Amino acid sequence: MHEETPKVKIISLVIACSASLLIFFLLYTLSGFQKSKYFSDEHKAANDYGELLRFEVDRELNSLLFISNGLSSYLTVYKDELDPEKINEILKDLWTKAEHVKNLGIAVGYKLTYVYPLIGNEKVIEKDFREIPLQWKKVKLAIDSREGVLDGPLNLIQGGKGIIYRYPVFIDDKYWGILSTVIDTDSFMNSAFKRVKDKRYTFAIRAENKEVFYGDPALFKHKGIALIQSHLPNNKWELAIENNDLKLPLYFLVLDVLIPILSLLTGLALYYYVKERFRLTSHSLTDSLTNLPNRRYLDNKLLEASSDASNNQQMLAVMLIDVDYFKHFNDTYGHHFGDEVIKRVAKLLQLKIRNSDTLSRMGGDEFVMLIENLKAEKDIILITTKIIESFQAEQVVLDKNIQITVSIGVAINSPNENADFKALMRNADEALYMAKGEGRNRFKFYAK
Ligand code: GH3
Ligand code: MG
């Protein structure tokens, strides 16, 4: 394993990309969740405001509806002594006290008999409701249902717009007539909402026939508006409320930009971090000159191998291989040349190992070959002979023909004794010393 192999790059890239994407989706989902919470809170605020408006409409209307109740009671109680003058007096009194009322009318049967004030309303006097198709429907509904009916806003016969409250009067269970309270739409609306005006909201109201009579009709087509229904006597109005503050706060926009940047930066940092980790781990166990396992790796491996050998009663061999007169290469051709010689030695030794063997560089010109599960001593003789032989041919290193030889010290752990890797290393070193002493370019077995 060496630094910056394509494999390491790909693994680092995959880890970094996955983490980057994960962070992106996580942050994106979180921010989306926050956004929808923000919108839902704002929408709820608009809804609450709508409820307040509806309450104000109901409140303002109730006081007007009671006029009819009172008048109806009067007519029922004094049914036998009704006189036009008294009725007009009562209408005047009620009209003076009431706010937003354009006029009050009483139809005896179906014809409007009394109207107060008369001035400006002369046109309607003596009108028969059955001959006013636009109004008859609601008048009939009031009579049939025996309940008050709110009609409008609608165009009035006498001109202008108004909301009309019709209240049927039944005396002795027989239809007697109808009371009309004509309400000035603008005055009513302005009064109803004067206490609850709020610049943060825009609203509009439409009647049952979908005609918008208050506010901007386009509001009903806007997205994200709150819709509230106001239930009136036999009528329904619909309120559309828009939250003017419903603009995404700046920090959401900043987040939209920051999230991809943050995810990318995390990915990038992770890429270099993972690559560095790979480099460090591979470095800590690998010799950087030859890419062979280093002494640290070997120490662990020896520990493992000697315990395996003891447990399974197997033979274990340690070969210490040292280049002969290596200093000479350094001294003659320089340190760099010496390095190339070490690399060549590593390569030649690598050709001689099996998959189950471990070749490592101890440092300097010294290598260790660990041979596990050795079947017989003669096998090791075969390997060492082959190694010595492989160095007999001249080598070309950096355009120089040189002769490299090695000396080998071998220590074997027999299957019936507990393997002690420290002792093995010591013995192999002793054997190597002997090989050197006997003239080099040879192998020596440790003998007790
Ligand atoms: P001997 O036959 O007794 O082994 O003689 P030698 O000259 O090989 O002596 P020895 O093994 O003791 O010397 C190893 C030398 O290798 C000592 C040191 O200067 C040199 N050396 C150690 N590490 C490196 C290295 O990484 N590169 C190079 N070029 N030289 C190194
Ligand atoms: Mg040497």
GROMACS .gro file of C-alpha atoms and ligand atoms in nm:
model
  480
    1MET     CA    1   0.000   0.000   0.000
    2HIS     CA    2   0.154   0.329  -0.103
    3GLU     CA    3   0.033   0.688  -0.080
    4GLU     CA    4  -0.187   0.836  -0.351
    5THR     CA    5  -0.263   0.516  -0.537
    6PRO     CA    6  -0.568   0.558  -0.764
    7LYS     CA    7  -0.752   0.321  -0.530
    8VAL     CA    8  -0.691   0.547  -0.231
    9LYS     CA    9  -0.803   0.847  -0.434
   10ILE     CA   10  -1.123   0.674  -0.542
   11ILE     CA   11  -1.204   0.554  -0.189
   12SER     CA   12  -1.140   0.903  -0.048
   13LEU     CA   13  -1.352   1.054  -0.323
   14VAL     CA   14  -1.641   0.813  -0.263
   15ILE     CA   15  -1.635   0.875   0.114
   16ALA     CA   16  -1.612   1.252   0.064
   17CYS     CA   17  -1.891   1.261  -0.198
   18SER     CA   18  -2.122   1.044   0.013
   19ALA     CA   19  -2.064   1.258   0.321
   20SER     CA   20  -2.107   1.574   0.116
   21LEU     CA   21  -2.438   1.453  -0.028
   22LEU     CA   22  -2.555   1.330   0.310
   23ILE     CA   23  -2.482   1.665   0.473
   24PHE     CA   24  -2.644   1.846   0.183
   25PHE     CA   25  -2.968   1.647   0.208
   26LEU     CA   26  -2.971   1.665   0.584
   27LEU     CA   27  -2.929   2.042   0.593
   28TYR     CA   28  -3.162   2.086   0.298
   29THR     CA   29  -3.435   1.882   0.466
   30LEU     CA   30  -3.386   2.071   0.791
   31SER     CA   31  -3.405   2.406   0.617
   32GLY     CA   32  -3.711   2.290   0.419
   33PHE     CA   33  -3.873   2.185   0.743
   34GLN     CA   34  -3.798   2.526   0.894
   35LYS     CA   35  -3.934   2.698   0.584
   36SER     CA   36  -4.261   2.511   0.588
   37LYS     CA   37  -4.291   2.572   0.962
   38TYR     CA   38  -4.236   2.942   0.900
   39PHE     CA   39  -4.506   2.948   0.631
   40SER     CA   40  -4.747   2.747   0.838
   41ASP     CA   41  -4.694   2.979   1.139
   42GLU     CA   42  -4.750   3.282   0.919
   43HIS     CA   43  -5.056   3.122   0.762
   44LYS     CA   44  -5.192   3.044   1.106
   45ALA     CA   45  -5.138   3.408   1.207
   46ALA     CA   46  -5.340   3.518   0.901
   47ASN     CA   47  -5.609   3.268   0.993
   48ASP     CA   48  -5.623   3.402   1.350
   49TYR     CA   49  -5.655   3.753   1.213
   50GLY     CA   50  -5.940   3.632   0.988
   51GLU     CA   51  -6.119   3.491   1.291
   52LEU     CA   52  -6.088   3.830   1.457
   53LEU     CA   53  -6.238   4.003   1.152
   54ARG     CA   54  -6.526   3.759   1.149
   55PHE     CA   55  -6.590   3.823   1.515
   56GLU     CA   56  -6.596   4.198   1.451
   57VAL     CA   57  -6.849   4.157   1.165
   58ASP     CA   58  -7.074   3.945   1.388
   59ARG     CA   59  -7.045   4.191   1.674
   60GLU     CA   60  -7.127   4.492   1.459
   61LEU     CA   61  -7.416   4.313   1.290
   62ASN     CA   62  -7.579   4.178   1.607
   63SER     CA   63  -7.667   4.522   1.738
   64LEU     CA   64  -7.845   4.597   1.410
   65LEU     CA   65  -8.034   4.269   1.400
   66PHE     CA   66  -8.184   4.339   1.740
   67ILE     CA   67  -8.372   4.639   1.594
   68SER     CA   68  -8.595   4.397   1.404
   69ASN     CA   69  -8.648   4.181   1.709
   70GLY     CA   70  -8.762   4.478   1.913
   71LEU     CA   71  -8.985   4.613   1.640
   72SER     CA   72  -9.136   4.271   1.580
   73SER     CA   73  -9.223   4.240   1.950
   74TYR     CA   74  -9.386   4.582   1.946
   75LEU     CA   75  -9.599   4.495   1.642
   76THR     CA   76  -9.704   4.164   1.794
   77VAL     CA   77  -9.802   4.316   2.128
   78TYR     CA   78  -9.983   4.620   1.985
   79LYS     CA   79 -10.134   4.441   1.687
   80ASP     CA   80 -10.485   4.570   1.763
   81GLU     CA   81 -10.398   4.934   1.816
   82LEU     CA   82 -10.140   4.999   1.548
   83ASP     CA   83 -10.157   5.346   1.404
   84PRO     CA   84  -9.933   5.479   1.124
   85GLU     CA   85  -9.821   5.778   1.322
   86LYS     CA   86  -9.702   5.571   1.615
   87ILE     CA   87  -9.524   5.332   1.384
   88ASN     CA   88  -9.344   5.618   1.213
   89GLU     CA   89  -9.247   5.758   1.554
   90ILE     CA   90  -9.098   5.425   1.657
   91LEU     CA   91  -8.915   5.388   1.327
   92LYS     CA   92  -8.772   5.736   1.370
   93ASP     CA   93  -8.659   5.659   1.722
   94LEU     CA   94  -8.495   5.335   1.623
   95TRP     CA   95  -8.334   5.490   1.315
   96THR     CA   96  -8.191   5.781   1.517
   97LYS     CA   97  -8.030   5.552   1.768
   98ALA     CA   98  -7.892   5.301   1.522
   99GLU     CA   99  -7.566   5.341   1.340
  100HIS     CA  100  -7.507   5.260   0.971
  101VAL     CA  101  -7.880   5.221   0.899
  102LYS     CA  102  -7.988   5.389   0.577
  103ASN     CA  103  -8.356   5.326   0.637
  104LEU     CA  104  -8.598   5.108   0.822
  105GLY     CA  105  -8.904   4.971   0.646
  106ILE     CA  106  -9.215   4.774   0.730
  107ALA     CA  107  -9.406   4.584   0.466
  108VAL     CA  108  -9.757   4.491   0.568
  109GLY     CA  109  -9.822   4.181   0.363
  110TYR     CA  110  -9.587   4.219   0.068
  111LYS     CA  111  -9.606   4.594   0.010
  112LEU     CA  112  -9.366   4.839   0.173
  113THR     CA  113  -9.600   5.051   0.380
  114TYR     CA  114  -9.369   5.244   0.609
  115VAL     CA  115  -9.017   5.370   0.543
  116TYR     CA  116  -8.808   5.591   0.762
  117PRO     CA  117  -8.667   5.835   0.660
  118LEU     CA  118  -8.904   5.889   0.376
  119ILE     CA  119  -8.690   6.151   0.204
  120GLY     CA  120  -8.479   5.979  -0.059
  121ASN     CA  121  -8.677   5.658  -0.027
  122GLU     CA  122  -9.001   5.767  -0.188
  123LYS     CA  123  -8.936   5.529  -0.477
  124VAL     CA  124  -8.980   5.221  -0.266
  125ILE     CA  125  -9.298   5.309  -0.086
  126GLU     CA  126  -9.590   5.090  -0.185
  127LYS     CA  127  -9.353   4.860  -0.378
  128ASP     CA  128  -9.465   4.501  -0.381
  129PHE     CA  129  -9.171   4.265  -0.314
  130ARG     CA  130  -9.316   4.006  -0.545
  131GLU     CA  131  -9.255   4.252  -0.828
  132ILE     CA  132  -8.887   4.300  -0.746
  133PRO     CA  133  -8.736   3.974  -0.875
  134LEU     CA  134  -8.391   4.054  -0.738
  135GLN     CA  135  -8.520   4.086  -0.383
  136TRP     CA  136  -8.821   3.857  -0.378
  137LYS     CA  137  -8.615   3.540  -0.351
  138LYS     CA  138  -8.466   3.638  -0.014
  139VAL     CA  139  -8.794   3.791   0.111
  140LYS     CA  140  -8.970   3.464   0.030
  141LEU     CA  141  -8.691   3.271   0.203
  142ALA     CA  142  -8.746   3.479   0.519
  143ILE     CA  143  -9.123   3.416   0.509
  144ASP     CA  144  -9.088   3.044   0.434
  145SER     CA  145  -8.818   2.981   0.691
  146ARG     CA  146  -8.972   3.222   0.946
  147GLU     CA  147  -8.620   3.344   1.011
  148GLY     CA  148  -8.425   3.661   0.949
  149VAL     CA  149  -8.236   3.672   0.620
  150LEU     CA  150  -7.939   3.890   0.541
  151ASP     CA  151  -7.930   3.992   0.176
  152GLY     CA  152  -7.650   4.162  -0.009
  153PRO     CA  153  -7.469   4.385  -0.042
  154LEU     CA  154  -7.698   4.467  -0.337
  155ASN     CA  155  -7.802   4.760  -0.553
  156LEU     CA  156  -8.089   4.942  -0.389
  157ILE     CA  157  -8.393   5.062  -0.583
  158GLN     CA  158  -8.351   5.409  -0.438
  159GLY     CA  159  -7.983   5.407  -0.549
  160GLY     CA  160  -7.658   5.311  -0.385
  161LYS     CA  161  -7.558   4.984  -0.223
  162GLY     CA  162  -7.674   4.830   0.096
  163ILE     CA  163  -7.707   4.517   0.302
  164ILE     CA  164  -8.068   4.438   0.385
  165TYR     CA  165  -8.184   4.239   0.682
  166ARG     CA  166  -8.537   4.098   0.634
  167TYR     CA  167  -8.727   3.981   0.934
  168PRO     CA  168  -9.070   3.818   0.894
  169VAL     CA  169  -9.343   3.902   1.146
  170PHE     CA  170  -9.599   3.638   1.229
  171ILE     CA  171  -9.897   3.738   1.439
  172ASP     CA  172 -10.113   3.459   1.578
  173ASP     CA  173  -9.908   3.224   1.367
  174LYS     CA  174 -10.010   3.400   1.050
  175TYR     CA  175  -9.778   3.590   0.824
  176TRP     CA  176  -9.828   3.959   0.891
  177GLY     CA  177  -9.546   4.137   0.712
  178ILE     CA  178  -9.175   4.189   0.680
  179LEU     CA  179  -8.931   4.428   0.846
  180SER     CA  180  -8.635   4.560   0.651
  181THR     CA  181  -8.318   4.712   0.792
  182VAL     CA  182  -8.111   4.863   0.513
  183ILE     CA  183  -7.749   4.892   0.622
  184ASP     CA  184  -7.493   5.122   0.463
  185THR     CA  185  -7.220   4.879   0.352
  186ASP     CA  186  -6.923   5.117   0.367
  187SER     CA  187  -7.015   5.272   0.697
  188PHE     CA  188  -7.080   4.927   0.844
  189MET     CA  189  -6.753   4.779   0.725
  190ASN     CA  190  -6.540   5.074   0.830
  191SER     CA  191  -6.691   5.071   1.174
  192ALA     CA  192  -6.661   4.693   1.211
  193PHE     CA  193  -6.290   4.691   1.129
  194LYS     CA  194  -6.174   5.021   1.275
  195ARG     CA  195  -6.047   4.861   1.594
  196VAL     CA  196  -5.863   4.575   1.428
  197LYS     CA  197  -5.684   4.735   1.133
  198ASP     CA  198  -5.343   4.576   1.099
  199LYS     CA  199  -5.090   4.678   0.837
  200ARG     CA  200  -4.942   4.328   0.833
  201TYR     CA  201  -5.257   4.189   0.670
  202THR     CA  202  -5.464   4.271   0.362
  203PHE     CA  203  -5.812   4.132   0.335
  204ALA     CA  204  -6.113   4.124   0.108
  205ILE     CA  205  -6.471   4.002   0.151
  206ARG     CA  206  -6.706   3.850  -0.101
  207ALA     CA  207  -7.075   3.777  -0.085
  208GLU     CA  208  -7.249   3.448  -0.151
  209ASN     CA  209  -7.265   3.530  -0.524
  210LYS     CA  210  -6.882   3.558  -0.520
  211GLU     CA  211  -6.897   3.933  -0.578
  212VAL     CA  212  -6.619   4.104  -0.384
  213PHE     CA  213  -6.762   4.404  -0.201
  214TYR     CA  214  -6.473   4.491   0.028
  215GLY     CA  215  -6.103   4.505  -0.056
  216ASP     CA  216  -5.918   4.402  -0.368
  217PRO     CA  217  -6.100   4.126  -0.564
  218ALA     CA  218  -5.763   3.994  -0.694
  219LEU     CA  219  -5.672   3.886  -0.341
  220PHE     CA  220  -5.891   3.576  -0.373
  221LYS     CA  221  -5.666   3.455  -0.654
  222HIS     CA  222  -5.344   3.495  -0.453
  223LYS     CA  223  -5.156   3.190  -0.331
  224GLY     CA  224  -5.120   3.118   0.040
  225ILE     CA  225  -5.417   3.326   0.155
  226ALA     CA  226  -5.625   3.224   0.452
  227LEU     CA  227  -5.997   3.178   0.377
  228ILE     CA  228  -6.255   3.225   0.651
  229GLN     CA  229  -6.632   3.186   0.621
  230SER     CA  230  -6.856   3.418   0.809
  231HIS     CA  231  -7.196   3.261   0.878
  232LEU     CA  232  -7.468   3.522   0.879
  233PRO     CA  233  -7.845   3.480   0.903
  234ASN     CA  234  -7.921   3.262   0.598
  235ASN     CA  235  -7.616   3.397   0.423
  236LYS     CA  236  -7.242   3.341   0.399
  237TRP     CA  237  -6.957   3.580   0.341
  238GLU     CA  238  -6.607   3.471   0.267
  239LEU     CA  239  -6.298   3.655   0.390
  240ALA     CA  240  -5.960   3.625   0.219
  241ILE     CA  241  -5.664   3.728   0.434
  242GLU     CA  242  -5.314   3.773   0.305
  243ASN     CA  243  -5.013   3.802   0.529
  244ASN     CA  244  -4.807   4.089   0.391
  245ASP     CA  245  -4.503   3.972   0.586
  246LEU     CA  246  -4.502   3.642   0.402
  247LYS     CA  247  -4.164   3.700   0.245
  248LEU     CA  248  -3.897   3.445   0.316
  249PRO     CA  249  -3.661   3.600   0.574
  250LEU     CA  250  -3.311   3.676   0.449
  251TYR     CA  251  -3.151   3.404   0.656
  252PHE     CA  252  -3.337   3.139   0.453
  253LEU     CA  253  -3.186   3.282   0.134
  254VAL     CA  254  -2.843   3.287   0.300
  255LEU     CA  255  -2.898   2.925   0.405
  256ASP     CA  256  -2.986   2.830   0.046
  257VAL     CA  257  -2.645   2.957  -0.060
  258LEU     CA  258  -2.457   2.834   0.246
  259ILE     CA  259  -2.583   2.475   0.242
  260PRO     CA  260  -2.423   2.373  -0.090
  261ILE     CA  261  -2.102   2.559  -0.001
  262LEU     CA  262  -2.088   2.398   0.343
  263SER     CA  263  -2.155   2.052   0.199
  264LEU     CA  264  -1.885   2.100  -0.065
  265LEU     CA  265  -1.632   2.226   0.186
  266THR     CA  266  -1.705   1.937   0.421
  267GLY     CA  267  -1.663   1.695   0.132
  268LEU     CA  268  -1.338   1.857   0.031
  269ALA     CA  269  -1.200   1.859   0.385
  270LEU     CA  270  -1.304   1.497   0.428
  271TYR     CA  271  -1.138   1.402   0.098
  272TYR     CA  272  -0.801   1.535   0.213
  273TYR     CA  273  -0.849   1.399   0.564
  274VAL     CA  274  -0.926   1.044   0.444
  275LYS     CA  275  -0.638   1.056   0.198
  276GLU     CA  276  -0.403   1.173   0.473
  277ARG     CA  277  -0.528   0.898   0.706
  278PHE     CA  278  -0.455   0.642   0.436
  279ARG     CA  279  -0.112   0.790   0.387
  280LEU     CA  280  -0.039   0.788   0.760
  281THR     CA  281  -0.162   0.435   0.816
  282SER     CA  282   0.019   0.302   0.516
  283HIS     CA  283   0.333   0.495   0.616
  284SER     CA  284   0.334   0.379   0.969
  285LEU     CA  285   0.348   0.016   0.861
  286THR     CA  286   0.532   0.049   0.531
  287ASP     CA  287   0.887   0.130   0.445
  288SER     CA  288   0.870   0.429   0.215
  289LEU     CA  289   1.180   0.337   0.011
  290THR     CA  290   1.085  -0.019  -0.084
  291ASN     CA  291   0.710  -0.021  -0.005
  292LEU     CA  292   0.774  -0.336   0.196
  293PRO     CA  293   0.626  -0.381   0.544
  294ASN     CA  294   0.851  -0.210   0.799
  295ARG     CA  295   0.989  -0.309   1.136
  296ARG     CA  296   0.671  -0.204   1.319
  297TYR     CA  297   0.464  -0.425   1.097
  298LEU     CA  298   0.711  -0.710   1.140
  299ASP     CA  299   0.707  -0.687   1.521
  300ASN     CA  300   0.329  -0.735   1.522
  301LYS     CA  301   0.349  -1.003   1.260
  302LEU     CA  302   0.617  -1.192   1.455
  303LEU     CA  303   0.409  -1.182   1.767
  304GLU     CA  304   0.109  -1.318   1.580
  305ALA     CA  305   0.309  -1.579   1.390
  306SER     CA  306   0.492  -1.711   1.697
  307SER     CA  307   0.167  -1.751   1.888
  308ASP     CA  308   0.006  -1.925   1.587
  309ALA     CA  309   0.307  -2.152   1.557
  310SER     CA  310   0.292  -2.240   1.927
  311ASN     CA  311  -0.083  -2.305   1.918
  312ASN     CA  312  -0.071  -2.516   1.605
  313GLN     CA  313   0.268  -2.672   1.675
  314GLN     CA  314   0.409  -2.550   1.349
  315MET     CA  315   0.764  -2.471   1.244
  316LEU     CA  316   0.853  -2.105   1.206
  317ALA     CA  317   1.168  -1.963   1.045
  318VAL     CA  318   1.319  -1.617   1.060
  319MET     CA  319   1.578  -1.519   0.797
  320LEU     CA  320   1.787  -1.208   0.852
  321ILE     CA  321   1.927  -1.090   0.519
  322ASP     CA  322   2.197  -0.823   0.505
  323VAL     CA  323   2.371  -0.680   0.198
  324ASP     CA  324   2.744  -0.742   0.195
  325TYR     CA  325   2.971  -0.438   0.195
  326PHE     CA  326   2.679  -0.213   0.130
  327LYS     CA  327   2.871   0.088   0.260
  328HIS     CA  328   3.090   0.050  -0.045
  329PHE     CA  329   2.799   0.143  -0.280
  330ASN     CA  330   2.717   0.446  -0.071
  331ASP     CA  331   3.078   0.553  -0.055
  332THR     CA  332   3.154   0.495  -0.421
  333TYR     CA  333   2.837   0.612  -0.598
  334GLY     CA  334   2.655   0.814  -0.333
  335HIS     CA  335   2.361   0.766  -0.104
  336HIS     CA  336   2.104   0.785  -0.384
  337PHE     CA  337   2.273   0.500  -0.561
  338GLY     CA  338   2.275   0.310  -0.231
  339ASP     CA  339   1.896   0.358  -0.217
  340GLU     CA  340   1.856   0.212  -0.562
  341VAL     CA  341   2.062  -0.090  -0.455
  342ILE     CA  342   1.832  -0.141  -0.155
  343LYS     CA  343   1.529  -0.125  -0.387
  344ARG     CA  344   1.687  -0.380  -0.620
  345VAL     CA  345   1.762  -0.614  -0.329
  346ALA     CA  346   1.400  -0.580  -0.215
  347LYS     CA  347   1.277  -0.667  -0.564
  348LEU     CA  348   1.500  -0.973  -0.597
  349LEU     CA  349   1.394  -1.097  -0.253
  350GLN     CA  350   1.027  -1.042  -0.333
  351LEU     CA  351   1.058  -1.279  -0.627
  352LYS     CA  352   1.154  -1.555  -0.387
  353ILE     CA  353   0.871  -1.535  -0.134
  354ARG     CA  354   0.547  -1.727  -0.125
  355ASN     CA  355   0.214  -1.565  -0.041
  356SER     CA  356   0.227  -1.694   0.313
  357ASP     CA  357   0.575  -1.549   0.377
  358THR     CA  358   0.644  -1.200   0.498
  359LEU     CA  359   0.930  -0.995   0.369
  360SER     CA  360   1.008  -0.672   0.551
  361ARG     CA  361   1.282  -0.414   0.560
  362MET     CA  362   1.428  -0.365   0.905
  363GLY     CA  363   1.619  -0.053   0.806
  364GLY     CA  364   1.954   0.011   0.639
  365ASP     CA  365   2.055  -0.282   0.421
  366GLU     CA  366   1.885  -0.537   0.641
  367PHE     CA  367   1.573  -0.741   0.556
  368VAL     CA  368   1.376  -1.006   0.742
  369MET     CA  369   1.191  -1.290   0.583
  370LEU     CA  370   0.938  -1.468   0.801
  371ILE     CA  371   0.840  -1.815   0.690
  372GLU     CA  372   0.537  -1.960   0.857
  373ASN     CA  373   0.413  -2.316   0.866
  374LEU     CA  374   0.745  -2.458   0.748
  375LYS     CA  375   0.712  -2.827   0.668
  376ALA     CA  376   1.077  -2.933   0.693
  377GLU     CA  377   1.417  -2.777   0.755
  378LYS     CA  378   1.529  -2.871   0.408
  379ASP     CA  379   1.266  -2.637   0.262
  380ILE     CA  380   1.441  -2.342   0.418
  381ILE     CA  381   1.772  -2.457   0.279
  382LEU     CA  382   1.608  -2.455  -0.062
  383ILE     CA  383   1.480  -2.101  -0.021
  384THR     CA  384   1.806  -1.957   0.114
  385THR     CA  385   2.010  -2.129  -0.159
  386LYS     CA  386   1.778  -1.984  -0.420
  387ILE     CA  387   1.814  -1.637  -0.270
  388ILE     CA  388   2.194  -1.654  -0.266
  389GLU     CA  389   2.184  -1.780  -0.626
  390SER     CA  390   1.953  -1.504  -0.744
  391PHE     CA  391   2.224  -1.252  -0.647
  392GLN     CA  392   2.498  -1.420  -0.845
  393ALA     CA  393   2.417  -1.247  -1.170
  394GLU     CA  394   2.547  -0.893  -1.223
  395GLN     CA  395   2.290  -0.618  -1.171
  396VAL     CA  396   2.250  -0.299  -1.368
  397VAL     CA  397   2.167  -0.017  -1.127
  398LEU     CA  398   2.147   0.338  -1.263
  399ASP     CA  399   2.352   0.233  -1.568
  400LYS     CA  400   2.621   0.076  -1.354
  401ASN     CA  401   2.707  -0.293  -1.362
  402ILE     CA  402   2.747  -0.407  -1.007
  403GLN     CA  403   2.765  -0.727  -0.812
  404ILE     CA  404   2.543  -0.749  -0.508
  405THR     CA  405   2.567  -1.031  -0.259
  406VAL     CA  406   2.385  -1.096   0.065
  407SER     CA  407   2.450  -1.293   0.381
  408ILE     CA  408   2.165  -1.472   0.558
  409GLY     CA  409   2.125  -1.582   0.915
  410VAL     CA  410   1.848  -1.835   0.981
  411ALA     CA  411   1.673  -1.930   1.306
  412ILE     CA  412   1.407  -2.197   1.322
  413ASN     CA  413   1.155  -2.269   1.590
  414SER     CA  414   1.082  -2.639   1.613
  415PRO     CA  415   0.714  -2.738   1.648
  416ASN     CA  416   0.749  -2.888   1.993
  417GLU     CA  417   0.883  -2.574   2.161
  418ASN     CA  418   0.706  -2.249   2.235
  419ALA     CA  419   0.795  -1.987   1.977
  420ASP     CA  420   0.968  -1.682   2.120
  421PHE     CA  421   1.010  -1.428   1.846
  422LYS     CA  422   1.263  -1.220   2.037
  423ALA     CA  423   1.485  -1.521   2.083
  424LEU     CA  424   1.434  -1.611   1.718
  425MET     CA  425   1.548  -1.267   1.606
  426ARG     CA  426   1.849  -1.280   1.835
  427ASN     CA  427   1.946  -1.623   1.705
  428ALA     CA  428   1.903  -1.521   1.342
  429ASP     CA  429   2.125  -1.221   1.412
  430GLU     CA  430   2.389  -1.446   1.561
  431ALA     CA  431   2.372  -1.675   1.259
  432LEU     CA  432   2.407  -1.374   1.028
  433TYR     CA  433   2.709  -1.262   1.221
  434MET     CA  434   2.860  -1.601   1.159
  435ALA     CA  435   2.779  -1.590   0.789
  436LYS     CA  436   2.952  -1.254   0.765
  437GLY     CA  437   3.244  -1.385   0.965
  438GLU     CA  438   3.284  -1.684   0.737
  439GLY     CA  439   3.330  -1.463   0.434
  440ARG     CA  440   2.976  -1.339   0.340
  441ASN     CA  441   2.765  -1.435   0.032
  442ARG     CA  442   2.627  -1.734   0.221
  443PHE     CA  443   2.364  -1.845   0.470
  444LYS     CA  444   2.414  -1.982   0.817
  445PHE     CA  445   2.170  -2.165   1.049
  446TYR     CA  446   2.171  -2.081   1.415
  447ALA     CA  447   2.310  -2.369   1.613
  448LYS     CA  448   2.272  -2.394   1.988
  449GH3     P1  449   2.852  -0.577   0.603
  449GH3     O1  450   2.897  -0.665   0.489
  449GH3     O2  451   2.925  -0.613   0.726
  449GH3     O3  452   2.709  -0.574   0.619
  449GH3     O4  453   2.904  -0.435   0.564
  449GH3     P2  454   2.815  -0.311   0.523
  449GH3     O5  455   2.901  -0.216   0.454
  449GH3     O6  456   2.694  -0.352   0.453
  449GH3     O7  457   2.789  -0.257   0.665
  449GH3     P3  458   2.650  -0.236   0.739
  449GH3     O8  459   2.551  -0.337   0.693
  449GH3     O9  460   2.675  -0.232   0.882
  449GH3    O10  461   2.615  -0.095   0.690
  449GH3     C1  462   2.488  -0.052   0.647
  449GH3     C2  463   2.501   0.091   0.600
  449GH3    O11  464   2.393   0.128   0.526
  449GH3     C3  465   2.516   0.188   0.710
  449GH3     C4  466   2.444   0.313   0.663
  449GH3    O12  467   2.532   0.417   0.633
  449GH3     C5  468   2.380   0.270   0.535
  449GH3     N1  469   2.240   0.298   0.529
  449GH3     C6  470   2.148   0.280   0.627
  449GH3     N2  471   2.027   0.313   0.581
  449GH3     C7  472   2.045   0.354   0.452
  449GH3     C8  473   1.955   0.400   0.352
  449GH3    O13  474   1.835   0.412   0.371
  449GH3     N3  475   2.007   0.434   0.230
  449GH3     C9  476   2.140   0.425   0.203
  449GH3     N4  477   2.183   0.459   0.082
  449GH3     N5  478   2.226   0.382   0.297
  449GH3    C10  479   2.179   0.347   0.421
  450MG      MG  480   2.546  -0.483   0.524
   0.00000   0.00000   0.00000
